[in-house]
Short mmCIF file of C-alpha atoms in Angstrom, two decimals:
data_model
loop_
_atom_site.label_atom_id
_atom_site.label_comp_id
_atom_site.label_asym_id
_atom_site.label_seq_id
_atom_site.Cartn_x
_atom_site.Cartn_y
_atom_site.Cartn_z
CA MET A 1 0.00 0.00 0.00
CA GLY A 2 1.15 3.51 -0.76
CA LYS A 3 0.73 6.49 1.51
CA THR A 4 -2.53 7.37 -0.16
CA GLY A 5 -4.19 4.06 0.66
CA ARG A 6 -4.21 2.87 -2.94
CA ASP A 7 -2.72 -0.43 -4.03
CA TRP A 8 0.13 0.42 -6.40
CA SER A 9 -0.57 -2.66 -8.53
CA GLN A 10 -4.08 -1.32 -9.06
CA ILE A 11 -2.73 2.11 -10.01
CA TYR A 12 -0.33 0.58 -12.54
CA ALA A 13 -3.16 -1.58 -13.93
CA ILE A 14 -5.36 1.48 -14.46
CA TYR A 15 -2.81 3.92 -15.87
CA GLY A 16 -0.07 1.77 -17.35
CA MET A 17 3.25 3.34 -18.35
CA ASP A 18 3.91 5.73 -21.19
CA ASP A 19 7.57 4.76 -21.48
CA TRP A 20 8.12 1.17 -20.39
CA GLN A 21 10.99 0.71 -22.87
CA THR A 22 13.44 2.74 -20.74
CA PRO A 23 13.25 0.65 -17.54
CA VAL A 24 13.30 -2.57 -19.60
CA PHE A 25 16.42 -1.35 -21.43
CA LEU A 26 18.07 -0.50 -18.11
CA VAL A 27 17.16 -3.86 -16.54
CA ILE A 28 18.60 -5.79 -19.49
CA HIS A 29 21.91 -3.93 -19.17
CA ALA A 30 21.86 -4.31 -15.38
CA ILE A 31 21.49 -8.07 -15.77
CA PHE A 32 24.36 -8.13 -18.28
CA PHE A 33 26.70 -6.21 -15.96
CA SER A 34 25.67 -8.37 -13.01
CA VAL A 35 26.44 -11.57 -14.94
CA VAL A 36 29.84 -10.19 -15.97
CA ALA A 37 30.58 -9.25 -12.34
CA VAL A 38 29.71 -12.78 -11.20
CA MET A 39 31.98 -14.20 -13.91
CA PHE A 40 34.82 -12.02 -12.61
CA LEU A 41 34.23 -13.45 -9.13
CA ILE A 42 34.04 -17.10 -10.23
CA TYR A 43 36.97 -16.98 -12.67
CA PHE A 44 39.05 -14.41 -10.82
CA ASP A 45 42.32 -16.39 -10.85
CA TRP A 46 41.95 -17.26 -14.54
CA ILE A 47 41.29 -13.60 -15.41
CA CYS A 48 44.36 -12.52 -13.46
CA PHE A 49 46.43 -15.13 -15.31
CA SER A 50 45.03 -13.87 -18.63
CA PHE A 51 46.07 -10.29 -17.83
CA GLU A 52 49.58 -11.47 -17.04
CA SER A 53 49.77 -13.64 -20.18
CA ILE A 54 48.46 -11.02 -22.62
CA LEU A 55 50.55 -8.11 -21.33
CA PRO A 56 53.41 -9.56 -19.28
CA ALA A 57 55.40 -6.35 -19.62
CA VAL A 58 52.60 -4.35 -17.99
CA PHE A 59 50.95 -6.66 -15.47
CA SER A 60 52.84 -8.19 -12.59
CA THR A 61 50.97 -10.69 -10.43
CA GLY A 62 49.92 -8.02 -7.94
CA LEU A 63 48.93 -5.49 -10.60
CA ALA A 64 46.94 -8.12 -12.50
CA ARG A 65 44.97 -9.02 -9.38
CA PHE A 66 44.31 -5.34 -8.67
CA ALA A 67 43.14 -4.71 -12.27
CA ALA A 68 40.84 -7.75 -12.24
CA GLY A 69 39.39 -6.83 -8.84
CA PHE A 70 38.89 -3.19 -9.80
CA THR A 71 37.21 -4.10 -13.12
CA GLY A 72 34.92 -6.61 -11.44
CA SER A 73 33.97 -4.11 -8.72
CA VAL A 74 33.16 -1.36 -11.22
CA THR A 75 31.11 -3.82 -13.28
CA ALA A 76 29.15 -4.92 -10.20
CA LEU A 77 28.57 -1.31 -9.12
CA SER A 78 27.35 -0.46 -12.63
CA GLY A 79 24.83 -3.28 -12.44
CA VAL A 80 23.54 -2.04 -9.07
CA CYS A 81 23.22 1.54 -10.36
CA LEU A 82 21.34 0.39 -13.45
CA PHE A 83 18.93 -1.68 -11.33
CA TYR A 84 18.35 1.37 -9.11
CA ALA A 85 17.77 3.63 -12.13
CA ALA A 86 15.25 1.19 -13.62
CA ALA A 87 13.41 0.89 -10.30
CA ASN A 88 13.34 4.66 -9.79
CA ILE A 89 11.97 5.31 -13.28
CA PHE A 90 9.37 2.56 -12.90
CA TYR A 91 8.30 3.97 -9.53
CA SER A 92 8.34 7.59 -10.71
CA SER A 93 6.25 6.88 -13.81
CA VAL A 94 3.07 5.95 -11.96
CA ALA A 95 3.29 5.33 -8.21
CA LEU A 96 5.20 8.54 -7.44
CA ARG A 97 3.02 10.51 -9.84
CA TRP A 98 -0.01 9.28 -7.93
CA GLU A 99 1.49 10.26 -4.57
CA MET A 100 2.51 13.68 -5.86
CA ALA A 101 -0.96 14.17 -7.33
CA GLN A 102 -2.45 13.68 -3.86
CA ARG A 103 -0.01 16.19 -2.40
CA MET A 104 -0.86 18.68 -5.13
CA VAL A 105 -4.57 18.30 -4.49
CA ASN A 106 -3.98 18.83 -0.77
CA ALA A 107 -2.05 22.03 -1.54
CA VAL A 108 -5.36 23.65 -2.55
CA HIS A 109 -7.03 24.53 0.73
CA ASP A 110 -10.65 24.92 -0.37
CA TRP A 111 -12.11 22.84 -3.19
CA SER A 112 -15.73 23.53 -2.26
CA THR A 113 -15.77 26.79 -4.25
CA VAL A 114 -13.89 25.45 -7.29
CA LYS A 115 -16.02 25.41 -10.43
CA THR A 116 -13.36 25.23 -13.13
CA ALA A 117 -9.95 23.53 -13.00
CA LEU A 118 -7.29 22.84 -15.62
CA ASP A 119 -4.61 20.14 -15.79
CA VAL A 120 -1.86 21.23 -18.21
CA GLY A 121 -0.22 18.17 -19.79
CA CYS A 122 -2.71 15.67 -18.39
CA GLY A 123 -1.32 12.57 -20.13
CA ARG A 124 -3.32 9.50 -19.09
CA GLY A 125 -5.00 11.40 -16.29
CA ILE A 126 -3.38 10.56 -12.95
CA LEU A 127 -3.51 14.16 -11.67
CA LEU A 128 -6.61 14.95 -13.70
CA ASN A 129 -8.54 12.15 -12.00
CA ALA A 130 -7.17 13.07 -8.57
CA VAL A 131 -8.64 16.55 -9.03
CA ALA A 132 -11.92 15.08 -10.28
CA MET A 133 -12.11 12.74 -7.28
CA GLN A 134 -11.61 15.70 -4.97
CA LEU A 135 -14.43 17.58 -6.69
CA LYS A 136 -16.63 14.52 -6.36
CA LYS A 137 -15.72 14.16 -2.69
CA GLU A 138 -16.73 17.79 -2.09
CA GLY A 139 -20.04 17.24 -3.87
CA SER A 140 -19.02 19.99 -6.26
CA SER A 141 -20.64 20.77 -9.59
CA GLY A 142 -17.24 21.81 -10.88
CA ARG A 143 -15.37 20.33 -13.82
CA VAL A 144 -11.72 19.77 -14.64
CA VAL A 145 -10.29 20.11 -18.16
CA GLY A 146 -7.33 17.97 -19.16
CA LEU A 147 -5.17 19.53 -21.87
CA ASP A 148 -2.42 17.66 -23.70
CA ARG A 149 -0.47 18.34 -26.88
CA LYS A 150 -1.16 14.77 -28.02
CA ASN A 151 -4.64 13.42 -28.57
CA THR A 152 -4.96 11.24 -25.47
CA THR A 153 -8.71 11.74 -25.05
CA VAL A 154 -9.70 8.07 -25.39
CA SER A 155 -7.17 6.70 -22.91
CA THR A 156 -7.70 9.59 -20.50
CA LEU A 157 -11.49 9.26 -20.46
CA ARG A 158 -11.07 5.50 -20.06
CA THR A 159 -9.10 5.95 -16.85
CA ALA A 160 -11.61 8.56 -15.65
CA GLY A 161 -14.38 6.04 -16.23
CA ILE A 162 -12.53 3.37 -14.25
CA GLU A 163 -12.04 5.85 -11.40
CA GLY A 164 -15.75 6.73 -11.52
CA VAL A 165 -15.25 10.44 -12.28
CA GLN A 166 -15.91 10.65 -16.02
CA GLU A 167 -18.75 13.16 -15.51
CA TYR A 168 -16.27 15.59 -13.92
CA VAL A 169 -13.68 15.38 -16.69
CA THR A 170 -13.32 16.82 -20.17
CA CYS A 171 -10.26 16.58 -22.44
CA ARG A 172 -8.83 18.90 -25.03
CA GLU A 173 -5.83 18.89 -27.32
CA GLY A 174 -3.77 22.06 -27.33
CA ASP A 175 -0.42 23.80 -26.92
CA ALA A 176 0.48 24.79 -23.36
CA ARG A 177 2.38 27.78 -24.75
CA ARG A 178 -0.89 29.13 -26.20
CA LEU A 179 -3.64 27.88 -23.93
CA PRO A 180 -6.96 27.94 -25.81
CA PHE A 181 -8.86 29.58 -22.95
CA PRO A 182 -9.75 33.18 -22.06
CA ASP A 183 -8.05 35.25 -19.38
CA ASP A 184 -9.05 34.66 -15.75
CA TYR A 185 -10.99 31.50 -16.57
CA PHE A 186 -9.95 28.80 -14.07
CA ASP A 187 -10.21 28.70 -10.29
CA VAL A 188 -7.36 26.16 -10.09
CA VAL A 189 -4.58 25.21 -12.53
CA VAL A 190 -2.34 22.17 -11.97
CA SER A 191 0.43 20.47 -13.90
CA ALA A 192 2.58 17.44 -13.08
CA GLY A 193 5.88 16.50 -14.69
CA PHE A 194 5.10 18.33 -17.91
CA VAL A 195 6.52 21.86 -18.14
CA HIS A 196 10.15 20.69 -18.35
CA THR A 197 9.31 18.85 -21.60
CA VAL A 198 8.25 22.04 -23.38
CA GLY A 199 10.90 23.35 -25.76
CA LYS A 200 13.09 20.26 -25.47
CA GLU A 201 13.51 20.29 -29.25
CA PHE A 202 15.83 23.29 -28.69
CA GLY A 203 17.90 21.41 -26.10
CA GLN A 204 16.97 21.35 -22.43
CA LYS A 205 19.72 23.78 -21.36
CA SER A 206 19.25 26.27 -24.18
CA ALA A 207 17.92 29.79 -23.74
CA ALA A 208 15.20 29.04 -26.32
CA ALA A 209 13.91 26.09 -24.27
CA ALA A 210 13.92 28.20 -21.10
CA ALA A 211 11.92 30.89 -22.91
CA GLU A 212 9.34 28.30 -24.00
CA ARG A 213 8.96 27.05 -20.42
CA MET A 214 8.47 30.61 -19.22
CA ARG A 215 5.73 31.06 -21.80
CA VAL A 216 3.90 28.12 -20.25
CA ILE A 217 4.20 29.65 -16.78
CA GLY A 218 2.92 32.94 -18.17
CA GLU A 219 -0.03 31.19 -19.76
CA VAL A 220 -0.89 29.43 -16.49
CA VAL A 221 -0.96 32.85 -14.80
CA ARG A 222 -3.04 34.34 -17.61
CA VAL A 223 -5.87 31.79 -17.49
CA LEU A 224 -5.96 31.66 -13.67
CA LYS A 225 -8.62 33.77 -11.99
CA GLY A 226 -7.65 36.48 -9.57
CA GLY A 227 -7.52 34.84 -6.16
CA GLY A 228 -7.12 31.44 -7.82
CA CYS A 229 -4.47 28.85 -6.94
CA ALA A 230 -2.01 26.98 -9.16
CA VAL A 231 0.16 23.98 -8.26
CA VAL A 232 2.99 22.72 -10.47
CA TRP A 233 5.17 19.67 -9.86
CA ASP A 234 8.15 19.52 -12.17
CA LEU A 235 11.74 18.41 -12.59
CA VAL A 236 15.02 20.38 -12.49
CA HIS A 237 13.76 23.81 -13.60
CA VAL A 238 11.51 24.78 -10.67
CA PRO A 239 13.86 27.62 -9.50
CA GLU A 240 13.29 29.26 -12.90
CA TYR A 241 9.52 29.06 -12.40
CA VAL A 242 9.77 30.58 -8.93
CA GLN A 243 11.78 33.52 -10.26
CA ARG A 244 9.28 34.07 -13.06
CA LEU A 245 6.33 33.90 -10.66
CA HIS A 246 7.91 36.58 -8.48
CA GLU A 247 8.43 38.72 -11.62
CA LEU A 248 4.73 38.30 -12.40
CA LYS A 249 3.86 39.45 -8.86
CA MET A 250 2.27 36.19 -7.77
CA GLU A 251 1.51 35.78 -4.09
CA ASP A 252 2.09 33.02 -1.55
CA VAL A 253 4.72 31.29 -3.72
CA ARG A 254 5.75 28.09 -1.92
CA VAL A 255 8.24 25.37 -2.85
CA SER A 256 8.17 21.86 -1.40
CA GLU A 257 11.13 19.83 -0.23
CA ARG A 258 13.18 17.98 -2.85
CA VAL A 259 11.80 14.70 -4.19
CA THR A 260 13.89 12.43 -6.43
CA ALA A 261 11.94 11.54 -9.57
CA PHE A 262 13.31 10.00 -12.76
CA MET A 263 16.79 10.18 -11.17
CA VAL A 264 16.73 13.99 -10.82
CA SER A 265 15.41 16.49 -8.29
CA SER A 266 11.81 17.65 -8.38
CA HIS A 267 9.70 20.09 -6.37
CA ILE A 268 6.11 21.22 -6.06
CA VAL A 269 5.60 24.96 -6.41
CA SER A 270 2.25 26.51 -5.52
CA PHE A 271 1.11 30.12 -5.75
CA ARG A 272 -1.93 32.36 -5.71
CA LYS A 273 -2.81 35.00 -8.27
CA PRO A 274 -3.65 38.39 -6.75
CA CYS A 275 -7.27 39.45 -7.08
CA GLN A 276 -6.09 42.59 -8.87
CA HIS A 277 -3.35 41.45 -11.23
CA VAL A 278 -1.62 44.10 -13.33
CA VAL A 279 -0.06 42.94 -16.58
CA GLY A 280 3.68 43.48 -16.59
CA PRO A 281 5.58 44.94 -19.57
CA SER A 282 7.00 41.52 -20.51
CA GLU A 283 3.62 39.78 -20.58
CA VAL A 284 1.71 39.35 -23.80
CA ARG A 285 -2.05 38.90 -23.73
CA LEU A 286 -3.23 36.33 -26.29
CA ASP A 287 -6.71 36.55 -27.69
CA TRP A 288 -8.09 33.11 -26.86
CA ARG A 289 -10.63 33.26 -29.67
CA PHE A 290 -7.90 32.81 -32.25
CA ASN A 291 -6.43 29.76 -30.52
CA ASN A 292 -9.47 27.51 -30.73
#
């Protein structure tokens, strides 16, 4: 059982994994390195003899034993690291996403007044459904919109149906850098593990990619109602988002403790939009009617 009271096997069965090839690839290589390390242990003396025989001018008996032991140790350590990486990615893909979704939902103090919510980069709907379940729990008449740049409507609505919240969920395809919604539209905006993927075609560390991510943050602010709350969980680049939110004069900006996800650091950042928000000189208002 996870901290949220859900059976992780059930969560994996409902949502599956978008990228199962990566952990499988890592496990295969981990097994290979582990087998090689065991071979070094079993045939240690023969390997030492081979080093001495192949390069007698280089390897003395002591140096050959050191080289064989060092190589075997590095190989074994590589296998352990690869197993850990595979396990962390497998865990982060679904189970951790579910746990973080619950924490993000809990970061919003009052769901009873929420009528409209948006999940930016909803994927298969882990966070989307967590929001919908909270609305259902509150007996709300609100709805949550899941937006993704890929057409995932069928799979997302399927998971919503399994979770029993399909009537609270709608899906839409769109670009997070140009959200197809009017200004001050949503009471709550959330996003989990998505913003860092925007602009990756320019290279994650490039200025162009950073600018694209900042556009997403600006769009989240634009569509959020004055007094509304937004919660973003993301990898690596959260300090950039915090700086941008302060530039945009957001209030109550909070950053969670570090959580390791997909082998890197991640944080949840939450903030509230002031009831009277003045557009800064670097913000650009987009007419939502032309983005539909």
